[in-house]
Amino acid sequence: MKDITINPAIPFDLPPLFVGQHLIDGTWQDSASGETFERRSPSHGHIVSRSATGGEVEAEAAIQAARKAFDSGVWSRASGKERAAVLLKVADLIEQNVDRIALIETLESGKPISQSKGEVGGAADLWRYAASLARSTHGDSHNTLGADMMGVVLKEPIGVVSIITPWNFPFWILSQKLPFALAAGCTVVVKPSEMTPSTTLMLGELLVEAGLPAGVCNIVLGYGVPVGSLMSTHESVDMVSFTGSTAVGKTISAVASHTLKKVALELGGKNPQVIFPDADLDAAADAVVFGVYFNVGQCCNSSSRIIVHEDIAIDFRERVVALSRKVKFGDPLDPTTQVGAIVTPEHNSKIDSYVKQAQASGATVDLGGEPLEVEGLGDQFYQPTVISDVSPDMPIARDEVFGPVLSVLTFKTLDEAITLTNDSAYGLSAGVWSENVHTCLEFARRAETGTVWTNTWMDGFPEVAFGGFKQSGQGREIGRYGFEEFFEVKSVVMRIGNSRAPWVPQD
Ligand code: NAD
């Protein structure tokens, strides 16, 4: 395609192979089986990392190490000040290692280097915020229970937490969970995605350097089965915190129920931005383009559908197509690139099949609609794609396509826009664009999503909870609500003096 902006491969000295081991009870270890797996760069085709393939042996050892560390009290009974000191040190170390970590993140995932740097550097703030919570958390006290009674409600760390993460934001998503679990006093076992395991290990190195005691954070590499599955079923695990697909989230929820462990889930989304005629259309079009192409569209918060008022639909679509042509697709190592490679060839074919299916059902491809070949890098890329004449029942309007593909739907009334917004199995996020505060407020109140953005898209802060309604998840992450997930609540009821009347009749 000549009418889109493509950055060809730039000359670059690729880093040496990253060799990954498990971190169990404070030591770096290979697998008992000696097996390894490799990750090939989606953009550059070379082997980025070779990792130990964990099995039940390693998962069991890591869970036992986390249990032993928790029960010993080395971390769970440490003061908030001591925990905060380690978390703050980790934040500093992250900032000192951004470039090194971001390079591996980009090579394993295919995302642009500028976005990897933003993800890794930005994560330091999550660690700092969690450190502040470690020192400021407290329960409740009750002195209204009677003159001789006092009650306190304590928050105690829930125990051993299994953290299972996806490939698309490996460093950020781990940092939405791990510092909060550690701030609460929990111990953890982490399993990163088999597609992007290495930056989790780099973070593990920083945890060791920061002085986190052995066994408090264990990392096991490998596949969902058997590693993730044992982490979801084991009796010694008290909670599973999972981010990934809705299908795997449902499996984890089902198998975890046998031990009634707590399950927190951050799952998929089919997130709309709704554009009213009175909106700042330039700003809205820019946010739509950002929302659909950020992280190569492989983002739980991707605004993969827009619902635009029919009076402005043609004009708005033209603005989006014009901006899409200017977005820089191509070599993820080029600092100016905005959209990189697709995670696997199979996923690229899946994206393409959604587009072809929509076309066959009568949708119109206004831009793109094909895989993309980037000079010097091959064809594991997808063109910026805008599709109109999409009806709400088409799979492209309902499923998480997870690629740089935008579906355009239209509406006539506010009620219709809200009905279309909520006509989804998912409920992660939604956005509204209007200069009328009443329109924005009504939309915000009625949208069935965990986050609503008004006149912006994808702004997030460590203070503000994140999570999904419906099949986008359960529980919340980050902010005070996310932190609370990692606690059990214990009530202590105390009598003052010897005022208790005997229950058994006195002789
Ligand atoms: P995935 O569900 O395929 O894998 C996620 C993790 O689960 C991986 O570590 C995988 O090895 C593991 N896993 C697989 N089967 C398992 C099993 N049976 N038991 C335990 N663990 C198992 O997801 P993915 O392709 O890595 O990530 C993309 C998905 O994640 C998308 O659906 C996206 O929307 C979602 N996501 C959600 C959020 C959010 O915050 N809501 C954020 C990022 C990604």
Coordinates of C-alpha atoms and ligand atoms in Angstrom, one line a residue:
M1 CA 0.0 0.0 0.0
K2 CA 1.5 3.3 -1.0
D3 CA -1.0 5.5 0.8
I4 CA -0.1 4.5 4.4
T5 CA 3.1 5.4 6.3
I6 CA 5.6 2.5 6.6
N7 CA 8.9 2.6 8.5
P8 CA 11.3 0.0 6.9
A9 CA 13.9 -1.9 8.9
I10 CA 16.6 0.3 10.4
P11 CA 20.1 -1.1 11.0
F12 CA 20.4 -2.4 14.6
D13 CA 22.8 -4.6 16.6
L14 CA 20.4 -7.1 18.1
P15 CA 21.2 -8.2 21.7
P16 CA 22.6 -11.6 22.5
L17 CA 20.2 -14.5 23.3
F18 CA 18.5 -14.0 26.7
V19 CA 18.7 -17.2 28.7
G20 CA 15.8 -17.6 31.2
Q21 CA 15.7 -19.7 34.4
H22 CA 13.1 -20.0 37.1
L23 CA 13.5 -18.0 40.3
I24 CA 12.5 -20.4 43.2
D25 CA 13.2 -19.7 46.8
G26 CA 15.8 -17.1 45.9
T27 CA 17.9 -19.2 43.5
W28 CA 17.9 -19.2 39.7
Q29 CA 17.3 -22.7 38.4
D30 CA 16.9 -24.8 35.2
S31 CA 14.0 -27.2 34.9
A32 CA 14.4 -30.7 36.3
S33 CA 13.6 -32.1 32.9
G34 CA 16.3 -29.9 31.2
E35 CA 13.6 -28.8 28.7
T36 CA 13.6 -25.3 27.2
F37 CA 11.5 -23.3 24.8
E38 CA 12.4 -20.4 22.5
R39 CA 10.7 -17.1 21.6
R40 CA 11.2 -15.8 18.1
S41 CA 10.8 -12.1 17.5
P42 CA 7.6 -11.3 15.5
S43 CA 9.3 -8.5 13.8
H44 CA 12.9 -9.6 13.3
G45 CA 12.5 -13.4 13.1
H46 CA 15.6 -14.1 15.2
I47 CA 15.5 -16.1 18.5
V48 CA 15.3 -13.5 21.3
S49 CA 15.2 -15.9 24.3
R50 CA 15.6 -19.5 25.4
S51 CA 13.7 -20.3 28.7
A52 CA 13.5 -23.2 31.0
T53 CA 10.2 -25.1 30.5
G54 CA 8.6 -25.4 33.9
G55 CA 6.6 -28.5 34.8
E56 CA 4.7 -29.5 37.9
V57 CA 8.0 -30.1 39.7
E58 CA 8.9 -26.4 39.4
A59 CA 5.4 -25.1 40.1
E60 CA 5.2 -27.2 43.2
A61 CA 8.6 -26.1 44.4
A62 CA 7.7 -22.4 43.8
I63 CA 4.4 -22.7 45.6
Q64 CA 6.0 -24.5 48.6
A65 CA 8.7 -21.7 48.7
A66 CA 6.0 -19.0 48.7
R67 CA 4.1 -20.8 51.4
K68 CA 7.1 -21.3 53.6
A69 CA 8.1 -17.7 53.2
F70 CA 4.6 -16.5 54.0
D71 CA 4.3 -18.7 57.1
S72 CA 7.7 -17.6 58.4
G73 CA 6.5 -14.0 58.6
V74 CA 9.7 -12.7 57.0
W75 CA 7.6 -10.6 54.8
S76 CA 4.0 -11.0 56.0
R77 CA 4.9 -9.7 59.4
A78 CA 7.4 -7.1 58.3
S79 CA 6.4 -3.5 58.9
G80 CA 4.9 -1.3 56.2
K81 CA 8.0 0.8 56.4
E82 CA 10.2 -2.2 55.6
R83 CA 8.1 -3.3 52.7
A84 CA 7.8 0.2 51.3
A85 CA 11.6 0.5 51.4
V86 CA 12.0 -2.5 49.1
L87 CA 9.3 -1.4 46.7
L88 CA 10.8 2.1 46.4
K89 CA 14.2 0.5 45.7
V90 CA 12.6 -1.6 43.0
A91 CA 11.0 1.5 41.4
D92 CA 14.5 3.2 41.3
L93 CA 16.1 0.1 39.7
I94 CA 13.3 -0.1 37.1
E95 CA 14.0 3.5 36.1
Q96 CA 17.8 2.7 35.8
N97 CA 17.1 -0.3 33.5
V98 CA 14.4 1.0 31.2
D99 CA 16.3 0.8 28.0
R100 CA 17.6 -2.8 28.6
I101 CA 14.2 -4.1 29.6
A102 CA 12.3 -2.2 26.9
L103 CA 14.5 -3.7 24.1
I104 CA 13.7 -7.3 25.1
E105 CA 10.0 -6.4 25.6
T106 CA 9.9 -5.0 22.0
L107 CA 11.7 -7.9 20.5
E108 CA 9.6 -10.5 22.2
S109 CA 6.2 -8.8 21.7
G110 CA 6.6 -6.8 18.5
K111 CA 5.4 -3.6 20.0
P112 CA 7.2 -0.3 19.2
I113 CA 10.2 0.6 21.3
S114 CA 8.7 4.0 22.3
Q115 CA 5.7 2.1 23.8
S116 CA 7.9 -0.4 25.6
K117 CA 9.9 2.4 27.1
G118 CA 6.7 4.1 28.2
E119 CA 5.4 0.8 29.7
V120 CA 8.5 -0.1 31.6
G121 CA 9.4 3.5 32.8
G122 CA 5.7 4.2 33.7
A123 CA 5.5 1.0 35.8
A124 CA 8.0 2.5 38.3
D125 CA 5.1 4.8 39.4
L126 CA 2.9 1.8 40.2
W127 CA 5.7 0.5 42.5
R128 CA 6.0 3.9 44.2
Y129 CA 2.2 4.2 44.7
A130 CA 2.1 0.6 46.2
A131 CA 4.9 1.6 48.5
S132 CA 2.7 4.5 49.8
L133 CA -0.2 2.1 50.4
A134 CA 2.1 -0.3 52.3
R135 CA 2.6 2.4 55.0
S136 CA -0.9 3.9 55.1
T137 CA -3.2 0.9 55.1
H138 CA -5.3 0.3 58.2
G139 CA -8.6 -1.3 59.3
D140 CA -11.5 0.1 61.4
S141 CA -12.0 0.6 65.1
H142 CA -15.3 0.6 66.9
N143 CA -15.8 2.2 70.3
T144 CA -19.6 2.5 70.1
L145 CA -20.3 -1.1 71.1
G146 CA -20.9 -0.4 74.8
A147 CA -18.7 0.9 77.7
D148 CA -17.0 -2.4 78.2
M149 CA -16.5 -3.4 74.6
M150 CA -14.1 -2.5 71.8
G151 CA -13.8 -3.9 68.3
V152 CA -11.1 -3.6 65.7
V153 CA -11.2 -4.8 62.1
L154 CA -7.8 -5.8 60.9
K155 CA -6.6 -6.3 57.3
E156 CA -4.3 -9.3 57.0
P157 CA -2.4 -10.3 53.8
I158 CA -4.4 -13.0 52.1
G159 CA -1.4 -15.4 51.8
V160 CA 0.1 -17.0 48.8
V161 CA -0.9 -15.4 45.5
S162 CA -0.5 -16.9 42.1
I163 CA 0.0 -14.2 39.4
I164 CA -0.6 -15.3 35.8
T165 CA 0.0 -12.7 33.1
P166 CA -0.6 -12.3 29.4
W167 CA 1.9 -11.5 26.6
N168 CA 0.6 -8.1 25.5
F169 CA 1.9 -5.9 28.4
P170 CA 4.1 -8.3 30.4
F171 CA 5.9 -5.7 32.4
W172 CA 3.0 -3.3 33.1
I173 CA 0.4 -5.9 34.0
L174 CA 2.8 -7.6 36.4
S175 CA 3.4 -4.2 37.9
Q176 CA -0.4 -3.7 38.3
K177 CA -0.4 -6.8 40.6
L178 CA 2.9 -7.7 42.1
P179 CA 3.8 -4.5 44.1
F180 CA 0.2 -4.3 45.5
A181 CA 0.4 -8.0 46.6
L182 CA 3.8 -7.4 48.1
A183 CA 2.7 -4.1 49.8
A184 CA -0.1 -6.1 51.5
G185 CA 2.4 -8.6 52.8
C186 CA 1.6 -11.5 50.5
T187 CA 4.1 -13.9 48.9
V188 CA 3.7 -14.8 45.3
V189 CA 4.4 -17.2 42.4
V190 CA 4.4 -15.5 39.0
K191 CA 4.0 -17.2 35.7
P192 CA 4.6 -14.9 32.7
S193 CA 3.2 -15.8 29.2
E194 CA 5.3 -18.3 27.3
M195 CA 5.5 -15.7 24.5
T196 CA 7.1 -12.9 26.5
P197 CA 8.8 -14.4 29.5
S198 CA 12.0 -12.5 29.8
T199 CA 11.1 -9.1 31.1
T200 CA 9.4 -10.7 34.1
L201 CA 12.8 -12.4 34.9
M202 CA 14.6 -9.0 34.5
L203 CA 12.2 -7.7 37.1
G204 CA 13.0 -10.7 39.3
E205 CA 16.7 -9.7 39.1
L206 CA 15.7 -6.3 40.3
L207 CA 13.7 -7.7 43.2
V208 CA 16.7 -9.8 44.3
E209 CA 18.9 -6.7 44.0
A210 CA 16.5 -4.6 46.1
G211 CA 16.7 -7.1 48.9
L212 CA 13.3 -8.9 48.7
P213 CA 13.8 -12.0 51.0
A214 CA 14.1 -15.4 49.3
G215 CA 10.8 -17.2 48.6
V216 CA 8.7 -14.0 48.7
C217 CA 8.5 -13.7 44.9
N218 CA 9.0 -16.9 42.8
I219 CA 8.9 -17.0 39.0
V220 CA 8.1 -20.2 37.1
L221 CA 8.4 -20.2 33.3
G222 CA 6.4 -22.4 31.0
Y223 CA 2.9 -23.0 29.6
G224 CA -0.6 -22.6 31.0
V225 CA -0.8 -26.3 31.5
P226 CA 0.8 -27.6 33.6
V227 CA 2.3 -24.6 35.3
G228 CA -0.7 -22.1 35.4
S229 CA -3.2 -24.9 36.0
L230 CA -1.3 -26.1 39.2
M231 CA -1.0 -22.5 40.3
S232 CA -4.8 -22.3 40.0
T233 CA -5.7 -25.5 41.9
H234 CA -3.0 -26.0 44.5
E235 CA -4.3 -26.1 48.1
S236 CA -1.4 -24.0 49.4
V237 CA -2.4 -21.0 47.1
D238 CA -4.9 -18.6 48.7
M239 CA -5.6 -16.4 45.6
V240 CA -5.2 -16.3 41.9
S241 CA -4.7 -13.0 40.1
F242 CA -5.1 -13.6 36.4
T243 CA -5.0 -11.3 33.4
G244 CA -5.6 -12.9 30.0
S245 CA -8.4 -14.1 27.7
T246 CA -11.9 -14.6 28.9
A247 CA -11.8 -18.3 27.9
V248 CA -8.8 -19.0 30.1
G249 CA -10.2 -16.9 32.9
K250 CA -13.4 -19.0 33.0
T251 CA -11.3 -22.2 33.1
I252 CA -9.3 -20.8 36.1
S253 CA -12.4 -19.7 37.9
A254 CA -13.9 -23.2 37.5
V255 CA -10.8 -25.2 38.6
A256 CA -10.0 -22.7 41.5
S257 CA -13.5 -23.2 42.9
H258 CA -12.6 -26.7 44.2
T259 CA -10.5 -25.1 46.9
L260 CA -12.6 -21.9 47.1
K261 CA -9.5 -19.7 46.7
K262 CA -10.1 -16.1 45.8
V263 CA -10.0 -15.4 42.0
A264 CA -9.4 -12.0 40.5
L265 CA -9.7 -11.8 36.8
E266 CA -8.8 -9.1 34.2
L267 CA -10.1 -10.3 30.8
G268 CA -11.0 -9.2 27.4
G269 CA -13.0 -6.2 26.1
K270 CA -14.9 -4.9 23.0
N271 CA -14.7 -1.2 23.9
P272 CA -16.6 1.4 22.1
Q273 CA -16.0 5.1 21.7
V274 CA -19.3 7.0 21.1
I275 CA -19.1 10.2 19.1
F276 CA -21.8 12.8 19.2
P277 CA -22.1 15.6 16.6
D278 CA -21.3 18.4 19.1
A279 CA -17.9 16.8 20.0
D280 CA -14.5 18.2 19.1
L281 CA -14.2 15.9 16.1
D282 CA -10.5 16.5 15.5
A283 CA -9.7 15.4 19.1
A284 CA -12.1 12.5 18.9
A285 CA -10.7 11.2 15.7
D286 CA -7.2 11.4 17.1
A287 CA -8.3 9.4 20.2
V288 CA -10.0 6.8 18.0
V289 CA -6.8 6.3 16.0
F290 CA -4.8 6.1 19.2
G291 CA -7.3 3.7 20.8
V292 CA -7.3 1.2 17.9
Y293 CA -3.6 1.2 16.9
F294 CA -1.9 1.5 20.3
N295 CA 0.1 -1.7 21.1
V296 CA -0.7 -2.9 17.6
G297 CA -4.4 -3.1 18.5
Q298 CA -3.5 -6.0 20.8
C299 CA -4.8 -4.3 23.9
C300 CA -7.6 -5.2 26.3
N301 CA -8.6 -1.5 26.1
S302 CA -8.5 -1.3 22.3
S303 CA -11.4 0.9 21.1
S304 CA -12.0 -1.6 18.3
R305 CA -15.5 -0.3 17.6
I306 CA -16.8 3.3 17.3
I307 CA -20.4 4.2 17.5
V308 CA -20.8 7.5 15.6
H309 CA -23.9 9.7 15.1
E310 CA -25.2 9.2 11.6
D311 CA -25.2 12.9 10.8
I312 CA -21.4 13.0 11.1
A313 CA -20.6 9.4 10.2
I314 CA -19.2 10.0 6.8
D315 CA -17.2 13.1 7.8
F316 CA -15.8 11.4 10.9
R317 CA -14.9 8.2 9.1
E318 CA -12.9 10.3 6.5
R319 CA -11.0 12.0 9.4
V320 CA -10.2 8.7 10.9
V321 CA -9.0 7.2 7.6
A322 CA -6.9 10.3 6.9
L323 CA -5.2 10.1 10.3
S324 CA -4.7 6.4 9.9
R325 CA -2.7 6.9 6.7
K326 CA -0.3 9.1 8.7
V327 CA 0.3 6.6 11.6
K328 CA 3.8 5.1 11.3
F329 CA 3.6 1.3 10.9
G330 CA 6.8 -0.8 10.6
D331 CA 10.0 -1.6 12.4
P332 CA 9.3 -1.6 16.1
L333 CA 13.0 -0.7 16.8
D334 CA 12.6 2.6 15.0
P335 CA 11.9 5.2 17.7
T336 CA 9.3 6.9 15.5
T337 CA 7.3 3.8 14.8
Q338 CA 3.8 3.8 16.3
V339 CA 2.5 0.3 15.3
G340 CA 4.7 -2.8 15.2
A341 CA 4.3 -6.5 14.5
I342 CA 1.6 -9.0 15.2
V343 CA 2.4 -11.4 17.9
T344 CA 2.3 -14.7 15.9
P345 CA 1.6 -15.6 12.2
E346 CA -1.5 -17.5 13.4
H347 CA -2.9 -14.4 15.1
N348 CA -2.2 -12.4 11.9
S349 CA -4.3 -14.9 10.0
K350 CA -7.1 -14.7 12.6
I351 CA -7.2 -10.9 12.3
D352 CA -7.4 -11.2 8.5
S353 CA -10.2 -13.8 8.7
Y354 CA -12.4 -11.4 10.8
V355 CA -11.9 -8.8 8.1
K356 CA -12.7 -11.2 5.2
Q357 CA -15.7 -12.5 7.0
A358 CA -17.1 -9.0 7.6
Q359 CA -16.5 -8.2 3.9
A360 CA -18.4 -11.3 2.9
S361 CA -21.3 -10.2 5.1
G362 CA -21.6 -6.8 3.4
A363 CA -19.2 -4.6 5.4
T364 CA -17.1 -2.0 3.5
V365 CA -13.3 -1.9 3.9
D366 CA -12.5 1.9 3.8
L367 CA -8.8 1.3 4.5
G368 CA -6.3 -1.6 4.7
G369 CA -7.8 -5.0 5.2
E370 CA -4.7 -7.1 4.4
P371 CA -1.5 -8.3 6.1
L372 CA 1.4 -5.9 5.6
E373 CA 4.9 -6.6 4.3
V374 CA 7.6 -4.3 5.8
E375 CA 10.8 -3.9 3.9
G376 CA 13.6 -5.8 5.5
L377 CA 11.3 -7.5 8.1
G378 CA 8.7 -9.7 6.5
D379 CA 5.0 -9.9 6.6
Q380 CA 4.0 -10.5 10.3
F381 CA 2.3 -7.1 10.3
Y382 CA -1.3 -5.9 9.5
Q383 CA -2.4 -2.8 7.6
P384 CA -4.3 0.0 9.4
T385 CA -7.8 -1.1 8.8
V386 CA -11.1 0.8 8.9
I387 CA -14.4 -1.0 8.2
S388 CA -17.8 0.6 7.9
D389 CA -21.3 -0.7 7.2
V390 CA -20.8 -3.0 10.2
S391 CA -23.9 -4.4 11.8
P392 CA -24.0 -5.1 15.6
D393 CA -24.4 -8.9 15.0
M394 CA -21.2 -9.4 13.0
P395 CA -18.4 -11.2 14.7
I396 CA -16.1 -8.2 13.9
A397 CA -18.4 -6.0 16.0
R398 CA -18.7 -8.5 18.9
D399 CA -15.4 -10.3 19.3
E400 CA -12.1 -9.1 20.5
V401 CA -10.2 -8.9 17.1
F402 CA -7.0 -7.9 18.8
G403 CA -5.4 -6.2 15.9
P404 CA -5.3 -2.7 14.2
V405 CA -8.8 -3.0 12.9
L406 CA -11.6 -0.5 13.6
S407 CA -15.3 -1.3 13.1
V408 CA -17.6 1.7 12.5
L409 CA -21.3 1.5 13.7
T410 CA -23.8 4.4 13.7
F411 CA -26.6 5.6 16.0
K412 CA -29.4 8.2 15.9
T413 CA -30.3 8.8 19.6
L414 CA -28.5 8.7 23.0
D415 CA -30.6 5.7 24.0
E416 CA -29.5 3.8 20.9
A417 CA -25.9 4.6 21.5
I418 CA -26.1 3.3 25.0
T419 CA -28.0 0.1 23.9
L420 CA -25.2 -0.5 21.3
T421 CA -22.5 0.1 24.0
N422 CA -24.1 -2.4 26.4
D423 CA -24.9 -4.9 23.7
S424 CA -21.8 -6.9 24.5
A425 CA -20.7 -9.9 26.6
Y426 CA -17.8 -7.6 27.7
G427 CA -17.8 -4.6 29.9
L428 CA -14.2 -3.3 30.3
S429 CA -14.3 0.3 29.1
A430 CA -16.2 2.8 27.0
G431 CA -15.7 6.4 25.9
V432 CA -18.0 9.3 25.0
W433 CA -17.2 12.4 23.0
S434 CA -19.5 15.4 23.4
E435 CA -19.2 19.1 24.5
N436 CA -22.5 18.6 26.4
V437 CA -21.8 17.7 30.0
H438 CA -25.3 16.2 30.4
T439 CA -24.7 13.8 27.5
C440 CA -21.4 12.7 29.0
L441 CA -22.8 12.2 32.5
E442 CA -25.8 10.3 31.3
F443 CA -23.6 8.0 29.2
A444 CA -21.2 7.6 32.1
R445 CA -24.0 6.6 34.4
R446 CA -25.6 4.1 32.0
A447 CA -22.6 2.4 30.4
E448 CA -22.0 -1.1 31.8
T449 CA -18.2 -0.9 31.9
G450 CA -15.6 -0.7 34.6
T451 CA -14.1 2.5 33.1
V452 CA -15.8 5.3 31.2
W453 CA -13.7 8.0 29.6
T454 CA -15.3 11.3 28.7
N455 CA -13.5 13.4 26.0
T456 CA -10.4 11.3 26.4
W457 CA -9.2 7.7 25.9
M458 CA -7.1 5.3 28.0
D459 CA -5.8 7.8 30.6
G460 CA -5.0 5.8 33.7
F461 CA -3.5 6.4 37.1
P462 CA -2.2 4.2 39.9
E463 CA -4.8 5.8 42.2
V464 CA -7.8 4.9 39.9
A465 CA -9.2 1.4 40.1
F466 CA -9.3 -0.6 36.8
G467 CA -11.4 -3.7 36.0
G468 CA -14.3 -5.0 34.1
F469 CA -18.1 -5.6 34.3
K470 CA -19.7 -8.8 32.9
Q471 CA -17.3 -11.1 31.1
S472 CA -14.4 -8.7 31.3
G473 CA -13.5 -9.8 34.7
Q474 CA -14.1 -9.8 38.4
G475 CA -12.4 -7.8 41.2
R476 CA -10.4 -4.6 40.6
E477 CA -6.7 -3.8 40.1
I478 CA -4.6 -0.8 41.2
G479 CA -5.9 2.1 43.3
R480 CA -7.2 1.4 46.8
Y481 CA -9.8 -1.0 45.5
G482 CA -7.2 -3.1 43.8
F483 CA -5.0 -3.1 46.9
E484 CA -7.9 -4.3 49.1
E485 CA -8.2 -7.5 47.0
F486 CA -5.0 -8.8 48.6
F487 CA -6.4 -8.8 52.1
E488 CA -8.4 -11.0 54.4
V489 CA -10.4 -9.1 57.0
K490 CA -10.3 -10.2 60.6
S491 CA -12.5 -8.8 63.4
V492 CA -11.2 -8.7 66.9
V493 CA -13.8 -8.2 69.6
M494 CA -12.5 -7.3 73.0
R495 CA -14.2 -7.0 76.4
I496 CA -12.8 -4.5 78.9
G497 CA -12.8 -5.8 82.5
N498 CA -14.7 -8.8 83.8
S499 CA -18.2 -7.7 82.9
R500 CA -19.4 -10.7 80.9
A501 CA -22.6 -12.2 82.3
P502 CA -22.3 -16.1 82.6
W503 CA -24.3 -18.1 80.0
V504 CA -24.5 -21.1 82.3
P505 CA -26.9 -20.6 85.3
Q506 CA -24.9 -20.1 88.4
D507 CA -25.5 -22.4 91.4
Ligands
NAD1 P1 -4.2 -16.1 27.4 O1 -5.5 -16.3 28.2 O2 -4.0 -17.0 26.2 O3 -2.9 -16.4 28.4 C1 -2.7 -15.6 29.5 C2 -1.9 -16.4 30.5 O4 -2.6 -17.6 30.9 C3 -0.6 -17.0 29.9 O5 0.5 -16.9 30.9 C4 -0.9 -18.4 29.7 O6 0.2 -19.3 29.7 C5 -1.8 -18.8 30.8 N1 -2.7 -19.9 30.7 C6 -3.1 -20.5 29.5 N2 -4.0 -21.5 29.8 C7 -4.0 -21.6 31.2 C8 -4.7 -22.5 32.1 N3 -5.4 -23.5 31.7 N4 -4.5 -22.3 33.4 C9 -3.7 -21.3 33.9 N5 -3.1 -20.4 33.1 C10 -3.2 -20.6 31.7 O7 -4.1 -14.6 27.0 P2 -3.0 -13.8 26.1 O8 -3.2 -14.2 24.7 O9 -1.7 -14.0 26.7 O10 -3.5 -12.3 26.3 C11 -4.4 -11.7 25.6 C12 -5.7 -11.6 26.4 O11 -5.5 -10.9 27.6 C13 -6.8 -10.8 25.6 O12 -8.0 -11.4 25.8 C14 -6.8 -9.4 26.4 O13 -8.0 -8.7 26.3 C15 -6.5 -9.9 27.8 N6 -6.0 -8.8 28.6 C16 -6.8 -8.2 29.6 C17 -6.3 -7.2 30.3 C18 -7.2 -6.5 31.4 O14 -6.6 -5.8 32.2 N7 -8.5 -6.7 31.4 C19 -5.0 -6.7 30.1 C20 -4.2 -7.3 29.1 C21 -4.7 -8.4 28.4

